[in-house]
Each structure stands twice: as structure tokens, then as C-alpha cells.
Short mmCIF file of C-alpha atoms in Angstrom, two decimals:
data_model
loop_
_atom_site.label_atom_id
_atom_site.label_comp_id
_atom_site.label_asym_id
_atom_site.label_seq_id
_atom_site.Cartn_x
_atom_site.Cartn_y
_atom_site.Cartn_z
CA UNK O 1 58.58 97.00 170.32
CA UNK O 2 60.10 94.21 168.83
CA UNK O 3 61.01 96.27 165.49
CA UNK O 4 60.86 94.82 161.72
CA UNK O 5 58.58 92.29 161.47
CA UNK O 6 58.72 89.76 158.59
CA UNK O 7 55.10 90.22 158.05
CA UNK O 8 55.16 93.94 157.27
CA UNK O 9 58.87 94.83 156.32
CA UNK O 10 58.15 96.41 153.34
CA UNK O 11 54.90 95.76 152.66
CA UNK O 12 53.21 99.03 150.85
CA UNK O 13 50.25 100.05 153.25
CA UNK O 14 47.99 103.16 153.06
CA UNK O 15 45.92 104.62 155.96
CA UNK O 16 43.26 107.33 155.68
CA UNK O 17 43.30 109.19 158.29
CA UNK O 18 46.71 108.92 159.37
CA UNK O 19 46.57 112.60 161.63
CA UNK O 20 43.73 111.25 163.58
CA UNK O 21 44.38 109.43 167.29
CA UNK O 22 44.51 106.39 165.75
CA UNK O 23 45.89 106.70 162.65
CA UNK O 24 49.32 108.53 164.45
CA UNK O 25 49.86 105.35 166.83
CA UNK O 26 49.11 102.80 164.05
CA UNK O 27 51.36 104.48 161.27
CA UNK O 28 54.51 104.84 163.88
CA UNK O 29 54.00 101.02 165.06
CA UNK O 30 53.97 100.16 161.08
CA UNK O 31 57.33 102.08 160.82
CA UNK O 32 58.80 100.36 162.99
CA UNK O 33 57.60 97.25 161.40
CA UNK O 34 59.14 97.80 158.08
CA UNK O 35 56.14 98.93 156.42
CA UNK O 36 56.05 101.64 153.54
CA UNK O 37 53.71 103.81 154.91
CA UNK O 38 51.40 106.23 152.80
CA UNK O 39 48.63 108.89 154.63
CA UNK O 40 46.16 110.87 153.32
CA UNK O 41 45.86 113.92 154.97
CA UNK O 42 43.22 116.44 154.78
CA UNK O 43 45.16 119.30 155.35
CA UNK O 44 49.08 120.42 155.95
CA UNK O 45 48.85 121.26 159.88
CA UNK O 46 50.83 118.46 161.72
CA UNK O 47 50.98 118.50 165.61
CA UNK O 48 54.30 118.50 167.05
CA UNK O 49 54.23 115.25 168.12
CA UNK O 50 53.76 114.08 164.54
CA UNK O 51 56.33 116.09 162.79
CA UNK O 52 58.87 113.40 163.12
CA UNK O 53 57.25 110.37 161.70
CA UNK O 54 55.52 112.40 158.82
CA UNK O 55 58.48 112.73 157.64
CA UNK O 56 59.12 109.39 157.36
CA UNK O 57 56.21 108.13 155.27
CA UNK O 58 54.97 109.38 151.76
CA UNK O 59 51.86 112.56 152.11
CA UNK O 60 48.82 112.17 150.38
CA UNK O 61 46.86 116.09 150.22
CA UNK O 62 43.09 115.32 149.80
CA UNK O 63 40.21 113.70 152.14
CA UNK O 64 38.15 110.68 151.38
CA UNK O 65 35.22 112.21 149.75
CA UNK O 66 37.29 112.34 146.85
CA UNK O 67 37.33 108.65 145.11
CA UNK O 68 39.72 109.72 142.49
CA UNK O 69 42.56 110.99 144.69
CA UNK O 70 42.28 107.62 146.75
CA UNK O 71 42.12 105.44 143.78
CA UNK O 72 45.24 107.63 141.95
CA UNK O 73 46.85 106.76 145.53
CA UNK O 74 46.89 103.02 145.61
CA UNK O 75 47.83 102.74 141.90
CA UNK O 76 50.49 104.81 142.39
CA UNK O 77 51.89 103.56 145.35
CA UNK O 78 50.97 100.27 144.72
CA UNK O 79 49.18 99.52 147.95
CA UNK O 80 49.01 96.44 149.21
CA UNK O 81 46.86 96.95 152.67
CA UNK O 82 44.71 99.44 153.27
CA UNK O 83 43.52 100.57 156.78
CA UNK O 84 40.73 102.91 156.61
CA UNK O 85 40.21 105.40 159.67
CA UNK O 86 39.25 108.67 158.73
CA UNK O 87 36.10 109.61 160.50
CA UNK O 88 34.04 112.32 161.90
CA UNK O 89 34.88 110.89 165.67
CA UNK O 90 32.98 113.41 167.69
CA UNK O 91 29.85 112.32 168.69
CA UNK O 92 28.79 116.02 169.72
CA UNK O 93 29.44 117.69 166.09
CA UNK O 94 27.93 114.94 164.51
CA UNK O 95 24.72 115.65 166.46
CA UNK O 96 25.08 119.63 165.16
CA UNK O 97 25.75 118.66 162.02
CA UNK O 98 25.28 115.27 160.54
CA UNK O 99 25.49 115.97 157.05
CA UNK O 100 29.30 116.86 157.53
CA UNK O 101 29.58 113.18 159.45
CA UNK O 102 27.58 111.27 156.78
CA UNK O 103 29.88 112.73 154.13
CA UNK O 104 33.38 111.56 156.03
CA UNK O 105 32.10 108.31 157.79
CA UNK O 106 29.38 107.52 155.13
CA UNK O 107 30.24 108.56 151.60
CA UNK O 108 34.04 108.69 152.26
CA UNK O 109 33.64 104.87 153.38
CA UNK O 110 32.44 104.07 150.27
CA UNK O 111 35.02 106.00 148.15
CA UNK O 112 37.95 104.00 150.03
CA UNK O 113 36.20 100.41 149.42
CA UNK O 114 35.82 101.45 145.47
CA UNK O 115 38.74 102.41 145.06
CA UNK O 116 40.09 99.13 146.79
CA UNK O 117 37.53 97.25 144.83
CA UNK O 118 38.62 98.79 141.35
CA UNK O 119 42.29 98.14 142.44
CA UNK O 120 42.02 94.88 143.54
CA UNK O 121 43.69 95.83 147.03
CA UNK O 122 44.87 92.75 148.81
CA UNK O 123 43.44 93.62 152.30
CA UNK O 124 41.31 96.11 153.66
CA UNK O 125 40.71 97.16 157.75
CA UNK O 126 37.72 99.14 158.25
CA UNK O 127 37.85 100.85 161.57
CA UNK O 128 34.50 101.16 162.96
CA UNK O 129 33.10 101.71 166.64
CA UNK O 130 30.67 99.80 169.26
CA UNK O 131 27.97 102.87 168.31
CA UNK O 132 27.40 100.93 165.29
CA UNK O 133 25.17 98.60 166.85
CA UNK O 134 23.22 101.61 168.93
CA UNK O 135 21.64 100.76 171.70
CA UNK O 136 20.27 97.52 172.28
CA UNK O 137 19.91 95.49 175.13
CA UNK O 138 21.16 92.92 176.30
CA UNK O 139 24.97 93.74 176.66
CA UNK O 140 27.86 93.03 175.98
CA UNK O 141 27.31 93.71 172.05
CA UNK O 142 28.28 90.87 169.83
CA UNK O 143 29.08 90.48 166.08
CA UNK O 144 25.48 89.12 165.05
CA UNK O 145 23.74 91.87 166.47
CA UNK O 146 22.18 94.10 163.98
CA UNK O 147 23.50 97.56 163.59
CA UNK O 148 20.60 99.73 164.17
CA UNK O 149 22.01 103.37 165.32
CA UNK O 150 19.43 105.57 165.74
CA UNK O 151 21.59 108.76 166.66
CA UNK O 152 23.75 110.60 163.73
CA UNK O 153 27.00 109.37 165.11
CA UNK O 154 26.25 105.80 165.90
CA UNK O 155 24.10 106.10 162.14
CA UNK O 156 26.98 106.91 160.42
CA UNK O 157 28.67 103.68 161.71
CA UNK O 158 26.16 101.07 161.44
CA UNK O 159 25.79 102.49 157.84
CA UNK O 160 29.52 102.43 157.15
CA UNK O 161 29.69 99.13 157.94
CA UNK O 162 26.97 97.84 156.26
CA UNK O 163 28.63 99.21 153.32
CA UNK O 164 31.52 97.08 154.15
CA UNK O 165 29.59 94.22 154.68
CA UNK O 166 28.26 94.72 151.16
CA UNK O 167 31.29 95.09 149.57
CA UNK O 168 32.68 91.74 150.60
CA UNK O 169 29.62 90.08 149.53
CA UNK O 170 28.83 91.42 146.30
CA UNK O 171 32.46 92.17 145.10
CA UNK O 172 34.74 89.48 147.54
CA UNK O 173 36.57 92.64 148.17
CA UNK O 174 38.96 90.86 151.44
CA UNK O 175 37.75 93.60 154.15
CA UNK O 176 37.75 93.01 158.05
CA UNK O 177 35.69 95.58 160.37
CA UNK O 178 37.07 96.10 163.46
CA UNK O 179 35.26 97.83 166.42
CA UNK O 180 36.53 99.52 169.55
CA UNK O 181 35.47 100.02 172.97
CA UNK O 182 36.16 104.34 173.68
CA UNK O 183 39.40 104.69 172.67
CA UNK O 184 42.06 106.72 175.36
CA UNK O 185 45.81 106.87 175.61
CA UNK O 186 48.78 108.95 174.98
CA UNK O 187 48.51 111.90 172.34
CA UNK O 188 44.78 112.11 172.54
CA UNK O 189 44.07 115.76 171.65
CA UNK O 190 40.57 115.56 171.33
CA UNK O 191 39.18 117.01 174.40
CA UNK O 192 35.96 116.43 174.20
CA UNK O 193 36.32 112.77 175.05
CA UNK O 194 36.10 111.94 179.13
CA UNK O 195 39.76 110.80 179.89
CA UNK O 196 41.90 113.49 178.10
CA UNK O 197 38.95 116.21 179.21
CA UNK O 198 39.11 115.19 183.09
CA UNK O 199 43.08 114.92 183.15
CA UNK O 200 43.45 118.00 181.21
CA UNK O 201 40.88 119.81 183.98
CA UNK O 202 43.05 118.26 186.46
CA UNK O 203 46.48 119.60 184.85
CA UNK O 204 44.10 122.87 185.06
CA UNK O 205 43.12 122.64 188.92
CA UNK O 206 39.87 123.20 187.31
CA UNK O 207 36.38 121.01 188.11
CA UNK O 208 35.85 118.40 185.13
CA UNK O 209 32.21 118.56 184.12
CA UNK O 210 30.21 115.93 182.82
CA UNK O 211 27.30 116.38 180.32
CA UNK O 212 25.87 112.93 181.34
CA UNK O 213 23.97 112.35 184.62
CA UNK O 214 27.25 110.07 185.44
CA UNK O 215 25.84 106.34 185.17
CA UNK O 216 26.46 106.23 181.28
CA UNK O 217 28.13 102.89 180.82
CA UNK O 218 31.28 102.17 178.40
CA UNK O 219 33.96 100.00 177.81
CA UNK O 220 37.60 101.71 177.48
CA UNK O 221 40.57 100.41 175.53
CA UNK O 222 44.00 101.32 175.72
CA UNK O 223 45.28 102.77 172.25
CA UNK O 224 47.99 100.12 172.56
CA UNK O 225 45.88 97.30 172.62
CA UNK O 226 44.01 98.88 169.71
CA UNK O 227 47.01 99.19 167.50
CA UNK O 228 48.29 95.69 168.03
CA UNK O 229 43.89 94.49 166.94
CA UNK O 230 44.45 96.31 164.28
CA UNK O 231 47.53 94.46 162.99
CA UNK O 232 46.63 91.32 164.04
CA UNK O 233 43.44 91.26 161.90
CA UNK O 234 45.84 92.76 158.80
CA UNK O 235 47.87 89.49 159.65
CA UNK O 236 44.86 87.24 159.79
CA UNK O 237 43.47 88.12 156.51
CA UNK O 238 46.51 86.13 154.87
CA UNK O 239 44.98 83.47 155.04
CA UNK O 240 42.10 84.56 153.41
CA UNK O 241 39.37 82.70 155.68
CA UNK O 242 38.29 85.95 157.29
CA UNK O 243 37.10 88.57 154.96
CA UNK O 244 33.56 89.94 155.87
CA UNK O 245 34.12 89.12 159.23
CA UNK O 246 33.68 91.88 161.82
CA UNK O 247 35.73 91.97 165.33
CA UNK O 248 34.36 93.62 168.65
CA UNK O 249 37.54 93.99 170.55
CA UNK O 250 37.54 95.52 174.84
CA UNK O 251 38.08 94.63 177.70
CA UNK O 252 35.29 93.13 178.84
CA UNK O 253 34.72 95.97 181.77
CA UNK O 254 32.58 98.34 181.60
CA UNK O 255 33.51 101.53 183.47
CA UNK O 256 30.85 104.04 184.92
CA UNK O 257 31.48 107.84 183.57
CA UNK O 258 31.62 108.90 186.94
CA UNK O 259 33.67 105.97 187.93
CA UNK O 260 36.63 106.77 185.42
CA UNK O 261 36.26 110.21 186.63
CA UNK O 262 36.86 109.58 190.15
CA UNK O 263 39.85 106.67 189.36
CA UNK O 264 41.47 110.05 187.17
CA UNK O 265 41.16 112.08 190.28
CA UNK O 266 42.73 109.77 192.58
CA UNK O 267 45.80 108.62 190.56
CA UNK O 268 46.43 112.30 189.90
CA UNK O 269 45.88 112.92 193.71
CA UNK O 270 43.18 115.73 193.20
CA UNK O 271 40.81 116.48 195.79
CA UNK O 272 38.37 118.61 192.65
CA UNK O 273 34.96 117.52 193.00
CA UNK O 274 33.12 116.89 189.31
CA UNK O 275 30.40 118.85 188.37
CA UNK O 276 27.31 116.64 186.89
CA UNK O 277 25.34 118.62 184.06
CA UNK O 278 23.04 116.03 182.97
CA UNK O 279 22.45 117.37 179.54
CA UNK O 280 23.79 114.72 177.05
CA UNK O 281 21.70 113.97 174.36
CA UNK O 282 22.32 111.47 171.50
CA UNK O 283 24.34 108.72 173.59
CA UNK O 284 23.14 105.57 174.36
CA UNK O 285 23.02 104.77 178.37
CA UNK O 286 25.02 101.46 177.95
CA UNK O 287 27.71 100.16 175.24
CA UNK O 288 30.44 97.76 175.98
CA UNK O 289 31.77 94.73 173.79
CA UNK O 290 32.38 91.18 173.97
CA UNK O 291 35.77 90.17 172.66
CA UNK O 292 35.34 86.34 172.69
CA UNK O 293 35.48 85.86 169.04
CA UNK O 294 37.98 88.01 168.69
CA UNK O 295 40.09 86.12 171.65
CA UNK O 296 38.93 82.23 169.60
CA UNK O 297 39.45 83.02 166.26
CA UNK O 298 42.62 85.60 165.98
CA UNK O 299 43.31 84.32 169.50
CA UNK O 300 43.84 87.94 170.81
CA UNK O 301 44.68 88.96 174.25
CA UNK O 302 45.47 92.35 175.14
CA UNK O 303 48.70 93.20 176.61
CA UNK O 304 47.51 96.15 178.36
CA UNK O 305 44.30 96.77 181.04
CA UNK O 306 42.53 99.48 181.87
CA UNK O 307 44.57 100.79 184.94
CA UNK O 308 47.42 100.36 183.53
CA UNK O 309 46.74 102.34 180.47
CA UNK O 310 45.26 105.00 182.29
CA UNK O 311 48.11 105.59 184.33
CA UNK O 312 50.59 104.91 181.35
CA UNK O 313 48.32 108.48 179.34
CA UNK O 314 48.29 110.37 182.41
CA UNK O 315 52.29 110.31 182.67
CA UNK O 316 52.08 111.06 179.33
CA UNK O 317 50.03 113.85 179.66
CA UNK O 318 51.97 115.58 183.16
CA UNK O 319 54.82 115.28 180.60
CA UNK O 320 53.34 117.32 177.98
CA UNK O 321 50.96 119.48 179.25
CA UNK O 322 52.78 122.70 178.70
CA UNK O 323 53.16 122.09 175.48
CA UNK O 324 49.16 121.15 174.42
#
């Protein structure tokens, strides 16, 4: 990291859900940017791994289905960007329960682009996901696509972001979606996703399982490459040309479940065999993006690929496994 950066040295920017995968990466790459960082967090627990730059940034206590705290938040920090990444991110739970996911990734969507529209915010990053679109063929996804989920995950996404979509043209609120291939890297500590889940078994000498019949298609993307999209976009909206625009941004390489599986066991030198369940429900067979328009119009290139960010989380997670 190249450290302040003339763009965000301190620039006031607030990020819902700051705890989250995401969110921690983002928030320590804006510190070391310059930028006055504010989080809202649901609740007091911090991981140990966050300790340190929490205490570094000004604390927020509520959640986004509140519209009131987040509108008291940017007037009284006097935000200039917002990035918005709270979410209900497991695609499991939000089968048992959508209501809970509609409220976060739905409703709580909403309550952030009020707020920014009642505040006059000066930017606006909506983090969204390729599930928006659901499943449609052909692939790679891109931007003009409708977004027609059909499962309660991918639902609360495409709904999300037609919220977003809404808000820039009704209100001119300056708001950039951005969607994600799966997400993986260092400090992932939700389990239930394939890449911390199978190193984690590994770490465990234990068989990783996996609920899919194995063929299930996706596109992965380093966390660092995701950070760096993020900013970018922030950047890009300067200029004022590209609000209500969305961004897909990947790889361009989709990896087979069982594929990623088997690369995991063989840079971690495990002969465990993975046990196939086949009992996924709710999850689309094939999703993966096309990042051309993000590559011609922000002319983004990742710095990363998908090898080397693999191998980059599982040093990170041999490092700090007893500790998880």
C-alpha cells in the first residue's frame, strides 16, 4: 500500500457494515488512505483481528433498519461518501428465514439511500452481488440483464438494487452498484462459504463436504481486488458521469465447486477425499460475471488472480488457525 492518497486524505466516509468481510478490509485500506472513517455496527463484539483498527475510526451502535440513527450519522459526521455493505450474506439463513434477509438487504437498503437522499450525500457505493440477476442463461452476466432472483437471497439483491436504481432516477441521488463474483480471502470467518469451509476442514484433517452435487459454477474474487473496485468506483463518481451505473467486476473464470475444492487440497498438500451431499437447494447452477465495462469505462484491472489469492488466504489462514 501506497499510504495517503490525495483523493481520500481526509475525506469523511461512512460504511455500514464495517464488521462484515468486506467492510473490515475496505475500512483498514481507507485508513491508510487518509480517510475519516465512521462504522455502524450492530453490536459491540469485535473479532480480534479488528480490535486494532476499531479503534481508529469513530463507532456508530445501531443497524440499518433504523433510518434515523443513519441519517443522525451523516449529519453529524458530516459524511461525504457513503459505502453501503451491511447485508444478510448467507445464502443458507436467508433460505430459513427470509424475512430477517429482506429486512437487512431490503428495507435497510432503503433506509441508507434516504438518509443519503435527505442529506444530500456526495457519493454513494452500493455493494451488491452477481445473485442479483438469478439465474439466467446465457453467461457471463452483464449490466443490462434484468435482475430477476427467484430465490430469497438472490431476491433480496435484485430488489436492493432496483431500489438503487430508483433512487438515482427519481431523486439524482449520485449512487454506483457494484457486484462481486464469491468473495474469499484473508479474515473470512464465515464458514459456511466453500474456500474458508474446505481450508478450515483441511486445518482440521477432517473431509470437506459439499451440499452441491459439485458442478455448481462461480466466479471467485480475491478480497483485494474487491477493495481496490470498490475505491475506484468512489473515485470515478467525481466526475459525476457515472451515477446509476452498475459494475459487474471478476475474473472472468469460472471455477467448478469441486474444482476449487480439489486446487485447496493440493496447495495444502492433503490427500482428504471430499464428500459430495448433493442437497443444495436455492442456488443457481451457474453465475459468473463479465467485467468488460468495468475494465472500458473505470479502466480496471485486477492486481490479483485467482491462484494467487488463494494461496495468499490459505497462508493466512495456517497462520491463524489456532486462534479462530
Amino acid at each position: 500500500m501506497l499510504g495517503l492518497h490525495p483523493f481520500w486524505e481526509h475525506r469523511n466516509v461512512f460504511v455500514t457494515g464495517c464488521t462484515g468481510f468486506v467492510g473490515r478490509h475496505l475500512v483498514k485500506e481507507l485508513l491508510q488512505k487518509g480517510a475519516k472513517v465512521t462504522g455502524l455496527v450492530r453490536n459491540s463484539h469485535f473479532s480480534i483481528f479488528q480490535e486494532e483498527i476499531h479503534k481508529q475510526m469513530n463507532i456508530v451502535m445501531g443497524s440499518v433498519e433504523d433510518l434515523q440513527v443513519i441519517k443522525q450519522t451523516i449529519e453529524d459526521f458530516e459524511i461525504d461518501t457513503v459505502f453501503h455493505l451491511a447485508a444478510q450474506a448467507n445464502v443458507g439463513l436467508a433460505a430459513l428465514n427470509p424475512l430477517a434477509a429482506f429486512e437487512t438487504n431490503i428495507c435497510g437498503t432503503w433506509n441508507v439511500l434516504e438518509a443519503c437522499r435527505q442529506t444530500s450525500v456526495n457519493r454513494v457505493i452500493v455493494t451488491s452481488s452477481e445473485k442479483a440477476y438469478g439465474d439466467q442463461s446465457p453467461t457471463p452476466y452483464v449490466e443490462t440483464l434484468p435482475l430477476q432472483g427467484r430465490y430469497p437471497y438472490d431476491v433480496s439483491k435484485s430488489c436492493a438494487d432496483l431500489l438503487t436504481n430508483m433512487y438515482f432516477h427519481s431523486y439524482q441521488l449520485p449512487v454506483c452498484i457494484i457486484r462481486c463474483g464469491n468473495l474469499f480471502g484473508e479474515g473470512d470467518l464465515n464458514f459456511s462459504r466453500i474456500i474458508p469451509y474446505t481450508i478450515q476442514s483441511v486445518l482440521q484433517n477432517k473431509a470437506p463436504e459439499i451440499r452441491s452435487d459439485g458442478t455448481t459454477v462461480r466466479d471467485f474474487f480475491y478480497i483485494g481486488d474487491a477493495v481496490e473496485a470498490h475505491l475506484l468506483a468512489a473515485e470515478k463518481l467525481e466526475s459525476g458521469q457515472l451515477a446509476g451505473e452498475a459494475f459487474n467486476f471478476g475474473y472472468e473464470k469460472p471455477q467448478m465447486i469441486m474444482k476449487v475444492v480439489e486446487r485447496i487440497l493440493n496447495i495444502m498438500n492433503s490427500d482428504l477425499q471430499p464428500i459430495i451431499q448433493n442437497q443444495a437447494r436455492h442456488e443457481s447452477k451457474q453465475q459468473y460475471l463479465s467485467a468488460k465495462k468495468a475494465k472500458e469505462i473505470l479502466g480496471w484491472y485486477p492486481a490479483y488472480d485467482f491462484d494467487s489469492g488463494l494461496e495468499r488466504t490459505i497462508i493466512w489462514y495456517r497462520k491463524h488457525f489456532s486462534i479462530l
